[in-house]
PDB file of C-alpha atoms in Angstrom:
ATOM      1  CA  UNK C   1     -57.533 171.557   9.926  1.00 56.00           C
ATOM      2  CA  UNK C   2     -57.917 171.011   6.259  1.00 68.00           C
ATOM      3  CA  UNK C   3     -56.341 168.058   4.487  1.00 69.00           C
ATOM      4  CA  UNK C   4     -54.023 170.322   2.498  1.00 62.00           C
ATOM      5  CA  UNK C   5     -52.785 172.014   5.643  1.00 66.00           C
ATOM      6  CA  UNK C   6     -52.175 168.631   7.321  1.00 62.00           C
ATOM      7  CA  UNK C   7     -50.196 167.459   4.287  1.00 58.00           C
ATOM      8  CA  UNK C   8     -48.076 170.639   4.349  1.00 53.00           C
ATOM      9  CA  UNK C   9     -47.313 170.211   8.067  1.00 57.00           C
ATOM     10  CA  UNK C  10     -46.471 166.548   7.493  1.00 52.00           C
ATOM     11  CA  UNK C  11     -44.177 167.393   4.553  1.00 56.00           C
ATOM     12  CA  UNK C  12     -42.356 170.036   6.601  1.00 64.00           C
ATOM     13  CA  UNK C  13     -41.975 167.629   9.521  1.00 56.00           C
ATOM     14  CA  UNK C  14     -40.557 164.886   7.278  1.00 60.00           C
ATOM     15  CA  UNK C  15     -38.110 167.198   5.518  1.00 55.00           C
ATOM     16  CA  UNK C  16     -36.880 168.606   8.842  1.00 51.00           C
ATOM     17  CA  UNK C  17     -36.383 165.145  10.312  1.00 52.00           C
ATOM     18  CA  UNK C  18     -34.465 163.983   7.217  1.00 55.00           C
ATOM     19  CA  UNK C  19     -32.270 167.082   7.248  1.00 48.00           C
ATOM     20  CA  UNK C  20     -31.450 166.822  10.941  1.00 45.00           C
ATOM     21  CA  UNK C  21     -30.712 163.092  10.758  1.00 45.00           C
ATOM     22  CA  UNK C  22     -28.080 163.478   8.029  1.00 48.00           C
ATOM     23  CA  UNK C  23     -24.602 163.411   9.464  1.00 40.00           C
ATOM     24  CA  UNK C  24     -22.484 166.447   8.933  1.00 38.00           C
ATOM     25  CA  UNK C  25     -19.294 165.899   7.002  1.00 36.00           C
ATOM     26  CA  UNK C  26     -16.350 167.052   9.066  1.00 39.00           C
ATOM     27  CA  UNK C  27     -13.675 168.450   6.813  1.00 42.00           C
ATOM     28  CA  UNK C  28     -10.103 168.006   7.945  1.00 48.00           C
ATOM     29  CA  UNK C  29      -8.254 171.139   8.873  1.00 53.00           C
ATOM     30  CA  UNK C  30      -4.596 171.588   8.250  1.00 60.00           C
ATOM     31  CA  UNK C  31      -3.096 173.393  11.179  1.00 86.00           C
ATOM     32  CA  UNK C  32       0.334 173.997   9.683  1.00 92.00           C
ATOM     33  CA  UNK C  33       2.618 177.007  10.111  1.00 90.00           C
ATOM     34  CA  UNK C  34       5.917 177.892   8.467  1.00 92.00           C
ATOM     35  CA  UNK C  35       8.920 177.996  10.809  1.00 92.00           C
ATOM     36  CA  UNK C  36      12.001 178.199   8.586  1.00 93.00           C
ATOM     37  CA  UNK C  37      13.487 177.114   5.305  1.00 90.00           C
ATOM     38  CA  UNK C  38      16.800 177.093   3.471  1.00 88.00           C
ATOM     39  CA  UNK C  39      18.791 175.068   0.945  1.00 86.00           C
ATOM     40  CA  UNK C  40      15.756 173.207  -0.419  1.00 91.00           C
ATOM     41  CA  UNK C  41      14.239 172.281   2.934  1.00 94.00           C
ATOM     42  CA  UNK C  42      11.256 173.661   4.789  1.00 95.00           C
ATOM     43  CA  UNK C  43      10.410 173.327   8.479  1.00 96.00           C
ATOM     44  CA  UNK C  44       6.791 173.541   9.575  1.00 95.00           C
ATOM     45  CA  UNK C  45       4.876 173.170  12.811  1.00 95.00           C
ATOM     46  CA  UNK C  46       1.875 170.887  12.298  1.00 96.00           C
ATOM     47  CA  UNK C  47      -0.874 169.521  14.523  1.00 94.00           C
ATOM     48  CA  UNK C  48      -2.248 166.015  14.142  1.00 94.00           C
ATOM     49  CA  UNK C  49      -5.211 164.342  15.855  1.00 93.00           C
ATOM     50  CA  UNK C  50      -5.545 160.665  16.574  1.00 92.00           C
ATOM     51  CA  UNK C  51      -6.485 157.867  18.936  1.00 91.00           C
ATOM     52  CA  UNK C  52      -2.826 157.324  19.813  1.00 93.00           C
ATOM     53  CA  UNK C  53       0.473 159.171  19.489  1.00 94.00           C
ATOM     54  CA  UNK C  54       1.570 157.304  16.343  1.00 94.00           C
ATOM     55  CA  UNK C  55      -1.707 158.086  14.553  1.00 94.00           C
ATOM     56  CA  UNK C  56      -1.555 161.773  15.552  1.00 94.00           C
ATOM     57  CA  UNK C  57       2.083 162.010  14.447  1.00 96.00           C
ATOM     58  CA  UNK C  58       1.265 160.459  11.078  1.00 95.00           C
ATOM     59  CA  UNK C  59      -1.678 162.834  10.560  1.00 95.00           C
ATOM     60  CA  UNK C  60       0.485 165.879  11.371  1.00 96.00           C
ATOM     61  CA  UNK C  61       3.076 164.751   8.805  1.00 96.00           C
ATOM     62  CA  UNK C  62       0.369 164.208   6.158  1.00 96.00           C
ATOM     63  CA  UNK C  63      -1.124 167.624   6.954  1.00 95.00           C
ATOM     64  CA  UNK C  64       2.261 169.266   6.399  1.00 95.00           C
ATOM     65  CA  UNK C  65       2.781 167.501   3.060  1.00 95.00           C
ATOM     66  CA  UNK C  66      -0.789 168.306   1.943  1.00 95.00           C
ATOM     67  CA  UNK C  67      -0.302 172.010   2.673  1.00 95.00           C
ATOM     68  CA  UNK C  68       2.780 171.975   0.442  1.00 95.00           C
ATOM     69  CA  UNK C  69       0.906 170.077  -2.289  1.00 95.00           C
ATOM     70  CA  UNK C  70      -2.371 172.017  -2.337  1.00 94.00           C
ATOM     71  CA  UNK C  71      -2.000 175.340  -0.526  1.00 93.00           C
ATOM     72  CA  UNK C  72       1.565 176.575  -0.174  1.00 92.00           C
ATOM     73  CA  UNK C  73       2.973 178.438   2.820  1.00 91.00           C
ATOM     74  CA  UNK C  74       3.159 182.235   2.866  1.00 88.00           C
ATOM     75  CA  UNK C  75       6.540 183.686   3.903  1.00 86.00           C
ATOM     76  CA  UNK C  76       8.289 180.485   2.794  1.00 89.00           C
ATOM     77  CA  UNK C  77      10.168 179.358  -0.306  1.00 87.00           C
ATOM     78  CA  UNK C  78       6.985 177.468  -1.261  1.00 90.00           C
ATOM     79  CA  UNK C  79       4.431 180.312  -1.365  1.00 90.00           C
ATOM     80  CA  UNK C  80       2.219 178.592  -3.940  1.00 92.00           C
ATOM     81  CA  UNK C  81       0.908 175.038  -4.054  1.00 92.00           C
ATOM     82  CA  UNK C  82       3.316 172.467  -5.519  1.00 92.00           C
ATOM     83  CA  UNK C  83       0.548 170.645  -7.395  1.00 93.00           C
ATOM     84  CA  UNK C  84      -2.524 172.867  -7.541  1.00 89.00           C
ATOM     85  CA  UNK C  85      -5.295 174.285  -5.404  1.00 88.00           C
ATOM     86  CA  UNK C  86      -8.105 171.957  -6.505  1.00 90.00           C
ATOM     87  CA  UNK C  87      -7.209 169.141  -4.124  1.00 90.00           C
ATOM     88  CA  UNK C  88     -10.007 166.684  -4.921  1.00 92.00           C
ATOM     89  CA  UNK C  89      -9.528 167.045  -8.700  1.00 93.00           C
ATOM     90  CA  UNK C  90      -5.754 166.526  -8.470  1.00 92.00           C
ATOM     91  CA  UNK C  91      -6.116 163.504  -6.171  1.00 92.00           C
ATOM     92  CA  UNK C  92      -8.660 161.948  -8.539  1.00 93.00           C
ATOM     93  CA  UNK C  93      -6.492 162.679 -11.598  1.00 93.00           C
ATOM     94  CA  UNK C  94      -3.429 161.029 -10.007  1.00 93.00           C
ATOM     95  CA  UNK C  95      -5.230 158.489  -7.824  1.00 94.00           C
ATOM     96  CA  UNK C  96      -2.637 155.736  -8.134  1.00 94.00           C
ATOM     97  CA  UNK C  97       0.233 158.027  -7.126  1.00 94.00           C
ATOM     98  CA  UNK C  98      -1.557 159.350  -4.026  1.00 94.00           C
ATOM     99  CA  UNK C  99      -2.723 155.908  -2.917  1.00 94.00           C
ATOM    100  CA  UNK C 100       0.853 154.647  -3.090  1.00 93.00           C
ATOM    101  CA  UNK C 101       2.213 157.864  -1.555  1.00 95.00           C
ATOM    102  CA  UNK C 102       0.054 157.639   1.583  1.00 94.00           C
ATOM    103  CA  UNK C 103      -0.860 153.936   1.934  1.00 93.00           C
ATOM    104  CA  UNK C 104       2.726 152.746   1.517  1.00 94.00           C
ATOM    105  CA  UNK C 105       3.969 155.723   3.581  1.00 94.00           C
ATOM    106  CA  UNK C 106       6.210 157.060   0.796  1.00 94.00           C
ATOM    107  CA  UNK C 107       5.649 160.539   2.206  1.00 96.00           C
ATOM    108  CA  UNK C 108       7.947 159.594   5.109  1.00 96.00           C
ATOM    109  CA  UNK C 109      10.921 159.385   2.726  1.00 96.00           C
ATOM    110  CA  UNK C 110      10.695 163.161   2.222  1.00 97.00           C
ATOM    111  CA  UNK C 111      10.523 163.964   5.934  1.00 97.00           C
ATOM    112  CA  UNK C 112      13.997 164.672   7.275  1.00 96.00           C
ATOM    113  CA  UNK C 113      12.893 165.082  10.894  1.00 96.00           C
ATOM    114  CA  UNK C 114       9.672 164.990  12.877  1.00 96.00           C
ATOM    115  CA  UNK C 115      10.112 166.292  16.412  1.00 95.00           C
ATOM    116  CA  UNK C 116       7.242 166.446  18.953  1.00 95.00           C
ATOM    117  CA  UNK C 117       6.977 169.870  20.604  1.00 94.00           C
ATOM    118  CA  UNK C 118       3.934 169.132  22.757  1.00 91.00           C
ATOM    119  CA  UNK C 119       2.613 166.250  24.785  1.00 91.00           C
ATOM    120  CA  UNK C 120       0.005 163.965  23.269  1.00 91.00           C
ATOM    121  CA  UNK C 121      -3.012 165.204  25.193  1.00 89.00           C
ATOM    122  CA  UNK C 122      -6.679 166.106  24.959  1.00 87.00           C
ATOM    123  CA  UNK C 123      -7.344 169.577  23.631  1.00 79.00           C
ATOM    124  CA  UNK C 124     -10.542 171.635  23.448  1.00 73.00           C
ATOM    125  CA  UNK C 125     -13.391 169.378  22.449  1.00 76.00           C
ATOM    126  CA  UNK C 126     -11.782 166.279  23.967  1.00 80.00           C
ATOM    127  CA  UNK C 127      -9.797 165.372  20.855  1.00 86.00           C
ATOM    128  CA  UNK C 128      -6.272 164.124  21.470  1.00 91.00           C
ATOM    129  CA  UNK C 129      -3.612 165.906  19.451  1.00 93.00           C
ATOM    130  CA  UNK C 130       0.124 166.250  19.046  1.00 94.00           C
ATOM    131  CA  UNK C 131       2.187 169.140  17.702  1.00 95.00           C
ATOM    132  CA  UNK C 132       5.314 168.371  15.661  1.00 96.00           C
ATOM    133  CA  UNK C 133       8.085 170.355  14.024  1.00 97.00           C
ATOM    134  CA  UNK C 134       8.491 168.692  10.629  1.00 97.00           C
ATOM    135  CA  UNK C 135      11.404 169.272   8.259  1.00 96.00           C
ATOM    136  CA  UNK C 136      10.716 168.306   4.631  1.00 96.00           C
ATOM    137  CA  UNK C 137      13.176 167.869   1.772  1.00 96.00           C
ATOM    138  CA  UNK C 138      11.393 170.136  -0.699  1.00 94.00           C
ATOM    139  CA  UNK C 139      13.845 169.520  -3.564  1.00 94.00           C
ATOM    140  CA  UNK C 140      13.398 165.742  -3.398  1.00 95.00           C
ATOM    141  CA  UNK C 141       9.626 166.067  -3.087  1.00 95.00           C
ATOM    142  CA  UNK C 142       9.414 168.346  -6.126  1.00 92.00           C
ATOM    143  CA  UNK C 143      11.707 165.988  -8.098  1.00 94.00           C
ATOM    144  CA  UNK C 144       9.488 163.008  -7.218  1.00 94.00           C
ATOM    145  CA  UNK C 145       6.387 164.871  -8.416  1.00 94.00           C
ATOM    146  CA  UNK C 146       8.169 165.707 -11.696  1.00 94.00           C
ATOM    147  CA  UNK C 147       9.350 162.120 -12.259  1.00 93.00           C
ATOM    148  CA  UNK C 148       5.829 160.790 -11.705  1.00 93.00           C
ATOM    149  CA  UNK C 149       4.351 163.378 -14.111  1.00 90.00           C
ATOM    150  CA  UNK C 150       2.281 165.068 -11.408  1.00 90.00           C
ATOM    151  CA  UNK C 151       3.857 168.449 -12.145  1.00 89.00           C
ATOM    152  CA  UNK C 152       5.974 169.807 -14.962  1.00 84.00           C
ATOM    153  CA  UNK C 153       9.598 170.746 -14.420  1.00 79.00           C
ATOM    154  CA  UNK C 154       9.077 174.451 -13.697  1.00 63.00           C
ATOM    155  CA  UNK C 155       5.707 174.410 -11.954  1.00 46.00           C
ATOM    156  CA  UNK C 156       2.341 172.790 -12.419  1.00 41.00           C
TER     157      UNK C 156
END
């Protein structure tokens, strides 16, 4: 084998080993569905994963809020995203608000009810999850976003 050929094989081997050793980034999925809505409230069914029931419940609530913020829910009063569809850009632009909103659990003040509809159990893949029906005060949430200059009064 020539030296050039050996170097090519070595380079391919190194690049393959580097590529396979990099961890894959697992993106969170928001498993949220619209159930009902009236008079400024919206009820959604959301799934949360976690090591314990409290963690899974909290993740389901955050997933529901994030869908309202960055995606919207078809067939509901909130068909379009409250804030915008570029989630990472919006979070970076309003970093202080979102840190306070999630770290200090301010999002819970907009949740009117959070009712488990499934047992906390392992699902496919061995991940423990919990399904909740979550009712959110959409009017208060929108008002809070307006007061903190995240959105303008009639949209984003």
